[in-house]
mmCIF file of C-alpha atoms in Angstrom:
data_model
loop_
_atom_site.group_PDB
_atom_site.id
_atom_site.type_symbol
_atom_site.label_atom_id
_atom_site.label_comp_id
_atom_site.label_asym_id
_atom_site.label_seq_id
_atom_site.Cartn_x
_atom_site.Cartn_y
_atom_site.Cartn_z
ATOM 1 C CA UNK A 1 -23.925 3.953 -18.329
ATOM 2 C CA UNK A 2 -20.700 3.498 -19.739
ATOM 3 C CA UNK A 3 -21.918 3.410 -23.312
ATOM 4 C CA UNK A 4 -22.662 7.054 -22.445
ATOM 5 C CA UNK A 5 -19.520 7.481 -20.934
ATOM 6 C CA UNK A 6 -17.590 5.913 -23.831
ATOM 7 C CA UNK A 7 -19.403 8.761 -26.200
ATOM 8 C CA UNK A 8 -18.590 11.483 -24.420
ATOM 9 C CA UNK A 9 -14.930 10.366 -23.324
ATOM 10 C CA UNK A 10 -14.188 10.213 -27.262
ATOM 11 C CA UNK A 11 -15.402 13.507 -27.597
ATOM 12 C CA UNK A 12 -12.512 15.260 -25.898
ATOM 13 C CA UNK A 13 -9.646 16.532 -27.413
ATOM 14 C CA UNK A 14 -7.048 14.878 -25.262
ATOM 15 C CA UNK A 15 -7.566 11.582 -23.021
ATOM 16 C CA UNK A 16 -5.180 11.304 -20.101
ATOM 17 C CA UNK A 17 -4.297 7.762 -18.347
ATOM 18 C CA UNK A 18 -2.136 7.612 -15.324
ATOM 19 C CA UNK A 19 -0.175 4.873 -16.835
ATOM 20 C CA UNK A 20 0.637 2.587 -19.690
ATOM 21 C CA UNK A 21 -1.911 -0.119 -18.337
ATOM 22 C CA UNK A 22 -4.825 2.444 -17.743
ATOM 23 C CA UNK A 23 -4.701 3.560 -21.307
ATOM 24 C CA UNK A 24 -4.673 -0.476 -22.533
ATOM 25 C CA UNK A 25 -7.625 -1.271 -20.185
ATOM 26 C CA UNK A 26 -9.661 2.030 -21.351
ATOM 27 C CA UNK A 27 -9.070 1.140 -24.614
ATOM 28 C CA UNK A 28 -9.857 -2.684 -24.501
ATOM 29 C CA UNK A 29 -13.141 -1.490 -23.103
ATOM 30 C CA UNK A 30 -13.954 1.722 -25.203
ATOM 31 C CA UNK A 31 -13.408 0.254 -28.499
ATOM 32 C CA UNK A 32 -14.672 3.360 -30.226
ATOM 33 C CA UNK A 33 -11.983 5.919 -29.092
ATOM 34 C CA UNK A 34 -9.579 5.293 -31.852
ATOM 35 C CA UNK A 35 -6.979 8.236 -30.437
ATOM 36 C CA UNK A 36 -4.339 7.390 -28.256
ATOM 37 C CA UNK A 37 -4.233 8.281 -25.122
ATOM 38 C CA UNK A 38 -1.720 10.265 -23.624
ATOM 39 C CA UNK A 39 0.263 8.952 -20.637
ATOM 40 C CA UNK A 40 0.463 11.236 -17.438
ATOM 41 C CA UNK A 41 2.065 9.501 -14.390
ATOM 42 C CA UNK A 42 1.141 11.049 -11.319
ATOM 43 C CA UNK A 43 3.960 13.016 -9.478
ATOM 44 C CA UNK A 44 4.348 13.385 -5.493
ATOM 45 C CA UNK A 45 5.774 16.311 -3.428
ATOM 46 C CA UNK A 46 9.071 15.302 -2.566
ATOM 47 C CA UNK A 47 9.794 17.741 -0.303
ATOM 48 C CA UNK A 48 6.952 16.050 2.268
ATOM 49 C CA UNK A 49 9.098 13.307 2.421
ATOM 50 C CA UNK A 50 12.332 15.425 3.458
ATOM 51 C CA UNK A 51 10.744 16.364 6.110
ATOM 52 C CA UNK A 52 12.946 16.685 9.549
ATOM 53 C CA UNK A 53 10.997 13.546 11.618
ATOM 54 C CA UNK A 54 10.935 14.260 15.610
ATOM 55 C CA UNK A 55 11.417 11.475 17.434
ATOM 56 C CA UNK A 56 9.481 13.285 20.930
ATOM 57 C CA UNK A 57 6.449 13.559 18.469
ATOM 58 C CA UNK A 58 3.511 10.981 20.135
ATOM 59 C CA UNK A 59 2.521 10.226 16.464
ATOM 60 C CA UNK A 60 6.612 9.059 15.588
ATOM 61 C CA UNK A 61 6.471 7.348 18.737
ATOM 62 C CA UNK A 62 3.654 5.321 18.342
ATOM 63 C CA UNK A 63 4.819 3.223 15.340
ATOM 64 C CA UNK A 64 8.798 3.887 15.673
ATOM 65 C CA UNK A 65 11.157 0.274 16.186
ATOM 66 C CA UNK A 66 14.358 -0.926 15.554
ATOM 67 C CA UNK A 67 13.151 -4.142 14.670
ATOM 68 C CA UNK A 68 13.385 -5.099 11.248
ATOM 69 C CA UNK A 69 10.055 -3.773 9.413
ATOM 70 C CA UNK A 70 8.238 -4.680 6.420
ATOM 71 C CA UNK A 71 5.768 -1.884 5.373
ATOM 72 C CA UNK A 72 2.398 -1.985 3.745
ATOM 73 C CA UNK A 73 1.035 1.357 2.932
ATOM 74 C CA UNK A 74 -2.693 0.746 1.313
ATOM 75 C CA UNK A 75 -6.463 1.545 2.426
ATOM 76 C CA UNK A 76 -7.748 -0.798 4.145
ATOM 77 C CA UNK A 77 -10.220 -2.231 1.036
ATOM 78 C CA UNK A 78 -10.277 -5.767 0.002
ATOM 79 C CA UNK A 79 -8.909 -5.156 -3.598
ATOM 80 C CA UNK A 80 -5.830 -4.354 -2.260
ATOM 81 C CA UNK A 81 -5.052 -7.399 -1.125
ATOM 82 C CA UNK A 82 -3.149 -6.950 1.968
ATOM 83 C CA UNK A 83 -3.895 -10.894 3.184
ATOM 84 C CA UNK A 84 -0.824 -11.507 0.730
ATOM 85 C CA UNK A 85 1.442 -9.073 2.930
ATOM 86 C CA UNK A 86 0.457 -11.547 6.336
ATOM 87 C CA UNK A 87 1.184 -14.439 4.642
ATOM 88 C CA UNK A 88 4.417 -13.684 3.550
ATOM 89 C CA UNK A 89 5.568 -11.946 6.245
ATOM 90 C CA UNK A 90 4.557 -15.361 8.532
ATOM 91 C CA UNK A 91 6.087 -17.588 6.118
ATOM 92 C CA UNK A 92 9.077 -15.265 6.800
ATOM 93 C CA UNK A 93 9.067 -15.326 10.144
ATOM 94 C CA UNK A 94 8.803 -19.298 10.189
ATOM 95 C CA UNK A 95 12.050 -19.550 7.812
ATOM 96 C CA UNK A 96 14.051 -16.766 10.222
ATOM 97 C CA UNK A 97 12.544 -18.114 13.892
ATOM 98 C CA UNK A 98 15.351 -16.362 15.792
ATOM 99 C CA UNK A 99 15.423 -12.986 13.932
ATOM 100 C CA UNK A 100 12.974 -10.260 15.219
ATOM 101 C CA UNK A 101 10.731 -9.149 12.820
ATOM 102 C CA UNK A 102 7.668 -6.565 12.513
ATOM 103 C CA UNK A 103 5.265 -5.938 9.402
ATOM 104 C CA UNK A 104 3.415 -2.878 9.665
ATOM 105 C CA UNK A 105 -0.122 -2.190 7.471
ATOM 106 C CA UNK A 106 -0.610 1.149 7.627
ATOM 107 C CA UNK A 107 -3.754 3.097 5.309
ATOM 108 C CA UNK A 108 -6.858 4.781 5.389
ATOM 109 C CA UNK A 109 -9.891 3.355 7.534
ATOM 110 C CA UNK A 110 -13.556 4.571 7.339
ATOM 111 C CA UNK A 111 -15.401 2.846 9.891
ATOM 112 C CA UNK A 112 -18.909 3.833 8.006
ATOM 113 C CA UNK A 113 -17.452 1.469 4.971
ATOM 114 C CA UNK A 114 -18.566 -2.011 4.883
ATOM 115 C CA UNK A 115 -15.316 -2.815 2.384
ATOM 116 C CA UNK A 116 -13.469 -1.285 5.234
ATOM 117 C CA UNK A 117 -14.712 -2.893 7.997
ATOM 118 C CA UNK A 118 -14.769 -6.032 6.726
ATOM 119 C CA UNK A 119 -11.242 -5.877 5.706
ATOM 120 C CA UNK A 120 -9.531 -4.899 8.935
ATOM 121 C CA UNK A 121 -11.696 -8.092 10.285
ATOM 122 C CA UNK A 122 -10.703 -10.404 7.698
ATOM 123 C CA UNK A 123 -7.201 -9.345 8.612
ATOM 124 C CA UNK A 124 -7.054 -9.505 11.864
ATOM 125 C CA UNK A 125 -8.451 -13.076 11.449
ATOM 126 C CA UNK A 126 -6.125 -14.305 9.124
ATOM 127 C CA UNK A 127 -3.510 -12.731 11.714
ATOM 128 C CA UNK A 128 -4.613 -14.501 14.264
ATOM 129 C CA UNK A 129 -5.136 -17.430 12.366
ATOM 130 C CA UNK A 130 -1.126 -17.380 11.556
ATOM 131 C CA UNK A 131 -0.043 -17.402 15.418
ATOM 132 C CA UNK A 132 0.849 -14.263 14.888
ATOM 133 C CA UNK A 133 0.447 -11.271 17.174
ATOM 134 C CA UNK A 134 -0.992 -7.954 16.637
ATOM 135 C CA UNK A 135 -1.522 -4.454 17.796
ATOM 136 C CA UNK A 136 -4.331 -1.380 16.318
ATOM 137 C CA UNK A 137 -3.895 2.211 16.825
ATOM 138 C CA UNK A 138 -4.483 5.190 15.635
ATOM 139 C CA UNK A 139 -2.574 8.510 15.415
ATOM 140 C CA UNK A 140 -2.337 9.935 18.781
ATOM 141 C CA UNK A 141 -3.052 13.473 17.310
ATOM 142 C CA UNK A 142 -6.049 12.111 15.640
ATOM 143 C CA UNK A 143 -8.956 13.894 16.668
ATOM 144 C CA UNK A 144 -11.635 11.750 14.765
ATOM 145 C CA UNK A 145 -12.555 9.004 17.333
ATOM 146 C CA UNK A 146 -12.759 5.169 16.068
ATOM 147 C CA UNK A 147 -13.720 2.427 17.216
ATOM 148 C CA UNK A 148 -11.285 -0.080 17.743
ATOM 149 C CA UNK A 149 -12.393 -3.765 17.501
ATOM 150 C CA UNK A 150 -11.510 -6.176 20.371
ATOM 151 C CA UNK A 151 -9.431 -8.554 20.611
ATOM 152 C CA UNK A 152 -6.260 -9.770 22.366
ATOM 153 C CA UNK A 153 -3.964 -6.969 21.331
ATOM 154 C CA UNK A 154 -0.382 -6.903 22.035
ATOM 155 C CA UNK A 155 0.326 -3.259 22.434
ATOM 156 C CA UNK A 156 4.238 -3.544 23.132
ATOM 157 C CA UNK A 157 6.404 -5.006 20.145
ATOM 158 C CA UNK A 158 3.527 -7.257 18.323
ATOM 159 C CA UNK A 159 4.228 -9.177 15.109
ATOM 160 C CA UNK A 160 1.911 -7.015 13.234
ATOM 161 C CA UNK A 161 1.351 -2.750 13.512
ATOM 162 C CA UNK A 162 -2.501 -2.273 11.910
ATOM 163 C CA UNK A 163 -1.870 1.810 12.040
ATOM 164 C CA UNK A 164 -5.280 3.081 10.579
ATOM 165 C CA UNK A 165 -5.291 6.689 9.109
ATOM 166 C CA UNK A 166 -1.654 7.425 9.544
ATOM 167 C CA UNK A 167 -0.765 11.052 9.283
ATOM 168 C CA UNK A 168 1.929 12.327 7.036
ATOM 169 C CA UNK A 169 4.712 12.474 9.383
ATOM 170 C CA UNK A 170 4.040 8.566 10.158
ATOM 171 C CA UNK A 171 4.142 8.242 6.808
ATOM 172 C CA UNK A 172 7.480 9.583 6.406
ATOM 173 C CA UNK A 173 8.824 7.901 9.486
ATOM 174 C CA UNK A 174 8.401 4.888 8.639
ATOM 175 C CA UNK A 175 8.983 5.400 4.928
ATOM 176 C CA UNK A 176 12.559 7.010 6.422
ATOM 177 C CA UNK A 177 13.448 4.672 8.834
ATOM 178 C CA UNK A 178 16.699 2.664 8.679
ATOM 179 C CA UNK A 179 14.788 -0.772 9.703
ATOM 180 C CA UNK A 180 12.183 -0.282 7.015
ATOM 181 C CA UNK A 181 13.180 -3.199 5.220
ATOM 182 C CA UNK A 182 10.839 -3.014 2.203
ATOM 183 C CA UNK A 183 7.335 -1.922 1.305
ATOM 184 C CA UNK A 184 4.892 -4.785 0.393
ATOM 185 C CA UNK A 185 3.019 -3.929 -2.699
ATOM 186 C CA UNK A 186 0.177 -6.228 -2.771
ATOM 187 C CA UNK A 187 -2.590 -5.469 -5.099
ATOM 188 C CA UNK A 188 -2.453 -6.925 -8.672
ATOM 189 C CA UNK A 189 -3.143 -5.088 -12.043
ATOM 190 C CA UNK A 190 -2.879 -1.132 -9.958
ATOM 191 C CA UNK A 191 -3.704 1.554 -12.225
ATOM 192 C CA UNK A 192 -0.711 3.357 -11.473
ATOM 193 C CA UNK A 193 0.327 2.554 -7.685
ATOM 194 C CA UNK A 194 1.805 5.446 -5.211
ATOM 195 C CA UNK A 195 2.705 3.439 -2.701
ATOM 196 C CA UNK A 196 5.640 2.151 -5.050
ATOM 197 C CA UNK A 197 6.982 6.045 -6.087
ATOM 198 C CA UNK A 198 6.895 7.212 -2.304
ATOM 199 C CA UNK A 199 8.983 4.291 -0.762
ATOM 200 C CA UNK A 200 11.467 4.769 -3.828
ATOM 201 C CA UNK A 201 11.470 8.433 -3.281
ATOM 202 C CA UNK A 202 13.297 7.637 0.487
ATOM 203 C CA UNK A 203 15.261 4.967 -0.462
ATOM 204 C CA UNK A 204 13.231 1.968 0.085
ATOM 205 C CA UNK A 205 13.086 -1.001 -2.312
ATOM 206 C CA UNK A 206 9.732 -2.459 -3.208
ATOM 207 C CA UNK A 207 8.323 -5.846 -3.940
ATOM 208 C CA UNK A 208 4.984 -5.381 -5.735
ATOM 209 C CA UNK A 209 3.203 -7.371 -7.949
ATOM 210 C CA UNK A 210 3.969 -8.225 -11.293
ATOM 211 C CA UNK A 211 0.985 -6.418 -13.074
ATOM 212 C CA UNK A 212 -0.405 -3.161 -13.397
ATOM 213 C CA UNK A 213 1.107 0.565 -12.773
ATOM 214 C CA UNK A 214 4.196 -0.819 -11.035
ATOM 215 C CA UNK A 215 5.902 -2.344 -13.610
ATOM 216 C CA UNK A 216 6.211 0.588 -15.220
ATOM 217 C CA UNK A 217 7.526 2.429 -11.893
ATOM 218 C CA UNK A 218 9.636 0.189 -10.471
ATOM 219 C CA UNK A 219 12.887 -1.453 -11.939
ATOM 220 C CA UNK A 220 13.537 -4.863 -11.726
ATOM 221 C CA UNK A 221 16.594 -5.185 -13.997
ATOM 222 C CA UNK A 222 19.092 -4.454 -15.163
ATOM 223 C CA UNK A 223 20.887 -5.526 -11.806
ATOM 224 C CA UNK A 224 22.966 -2.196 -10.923
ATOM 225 C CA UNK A 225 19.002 0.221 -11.607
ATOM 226 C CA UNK A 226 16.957 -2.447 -9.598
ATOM 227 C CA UNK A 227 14.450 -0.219 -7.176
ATOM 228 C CA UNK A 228 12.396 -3.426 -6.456
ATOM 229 C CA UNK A 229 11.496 -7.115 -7.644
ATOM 230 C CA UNK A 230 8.068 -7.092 -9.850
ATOM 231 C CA UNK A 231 6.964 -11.093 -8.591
ATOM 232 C CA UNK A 232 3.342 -12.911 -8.733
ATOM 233 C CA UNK A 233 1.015 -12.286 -6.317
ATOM 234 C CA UNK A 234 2.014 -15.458 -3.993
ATOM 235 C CA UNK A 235 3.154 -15.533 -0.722
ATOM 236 C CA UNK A 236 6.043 -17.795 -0.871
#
């Protein structure tokens, strides 16, 4: 099919990508549209993010801390690479041992997904795996039921927050909160990236990988602009 959709893509009068990358990639694999494309970058509504947060709200309380938090914000989908989040956040914890510490992966779960299922496992194993401890909830307000898979949860102050389907005022909590360190932005050669434009949006710096969308969002230099560092996708 994507002869077909190369043919009719090159029909239209204008071609939108969502980035700088997009419209390299669509080109390096639609040879035939010769016009450029034009460059859109997706906006957000900045005024969700100003949002008053109440701290008597179950949902705040369920994922609020003082302790010092890394934040992941990504489905939960294996192409997003969130593995590289756990490993660096325990090879972190190993070089500060007396320094409290919390990462929090936070996204969008469909239990009816294979790629979904199968990614929450293959974290929680790899958690595990890293002596680390761990917790899984769900918005208290939530009124879709899911399944939560066993295990030996630590549901007061674990390492590591798995908050599936987080609500927007989570969101913004944690994106707001003065011991949200950074937000981890794992996956490699993004489109465009979100994730990136809503933690800058609230004052949060982000380290993402080196590829894709988020070198063209986030500013690694000059010194005095930096948002974020742009690094390679390793966990040391």
């Amino acid at each position: 099919m994507d002869w077909l959709e190369e043919i009719t893509t090159r029909q239209a009068d204008v071609i939108l990508a969502n980035s700088k990358f997009t419209s390299r990639v669509t080109k390096s694999y639609f040879k035939t549209i010769s016009q450029p494309l034009r460059v859109v970058y997706p906006g957000i509504n900045i005024s969700a993010y100003e949002v008053p947060v109440n701290p008597e709200d179950p949902d705040i309380m369920a994922v609020f801390s003082v302790k010092p938090t890394l934040l992941s914000l990504n489905r939960f989908e294996q192409k997003k690479n969130a593995a590289l989040a756990v490993q660096a956040f325990a090879n972190l914890k190993s070089k500060l041992p007396n320094r409290p510490l919390r990462l929090v992966l936070a996204g969008g779960y469909d239990p009816r997904l294979d790629d979904n299922l199968l990614t929450l496992d293959t974290l929680i194993h790899l958690t595990k795996s890293l002596a680390l401890t761990y917790n899984i909830i769900t918005p208290p307000s939530s009124k879709k039921s899911i399944k939560i898979p066993p295990g030996n949860l630590t549901p007061d102050d674990p390492d590591v927050l798995f908050l599936l389907n987080f609500t927007t005022a989570q969101r913004t909590a944690l994106l707001s909160n003065p011991s949200t360190m950074a937000l981890l932005y794992t996956p490699a050669n993004e489109h465009f990236g979100i994730g990136p434009v809503e933690a800058m949006v609230c004052g949060v710096p982000v380290l993402a990988c080196n590829s894709g969308g988020p070198t063209e969002s986030v500013l690694d230099s000059p010194l005095q602009e930096r948002t974020g560092w742009l690094r390679p996708p390793e966990a040391d």
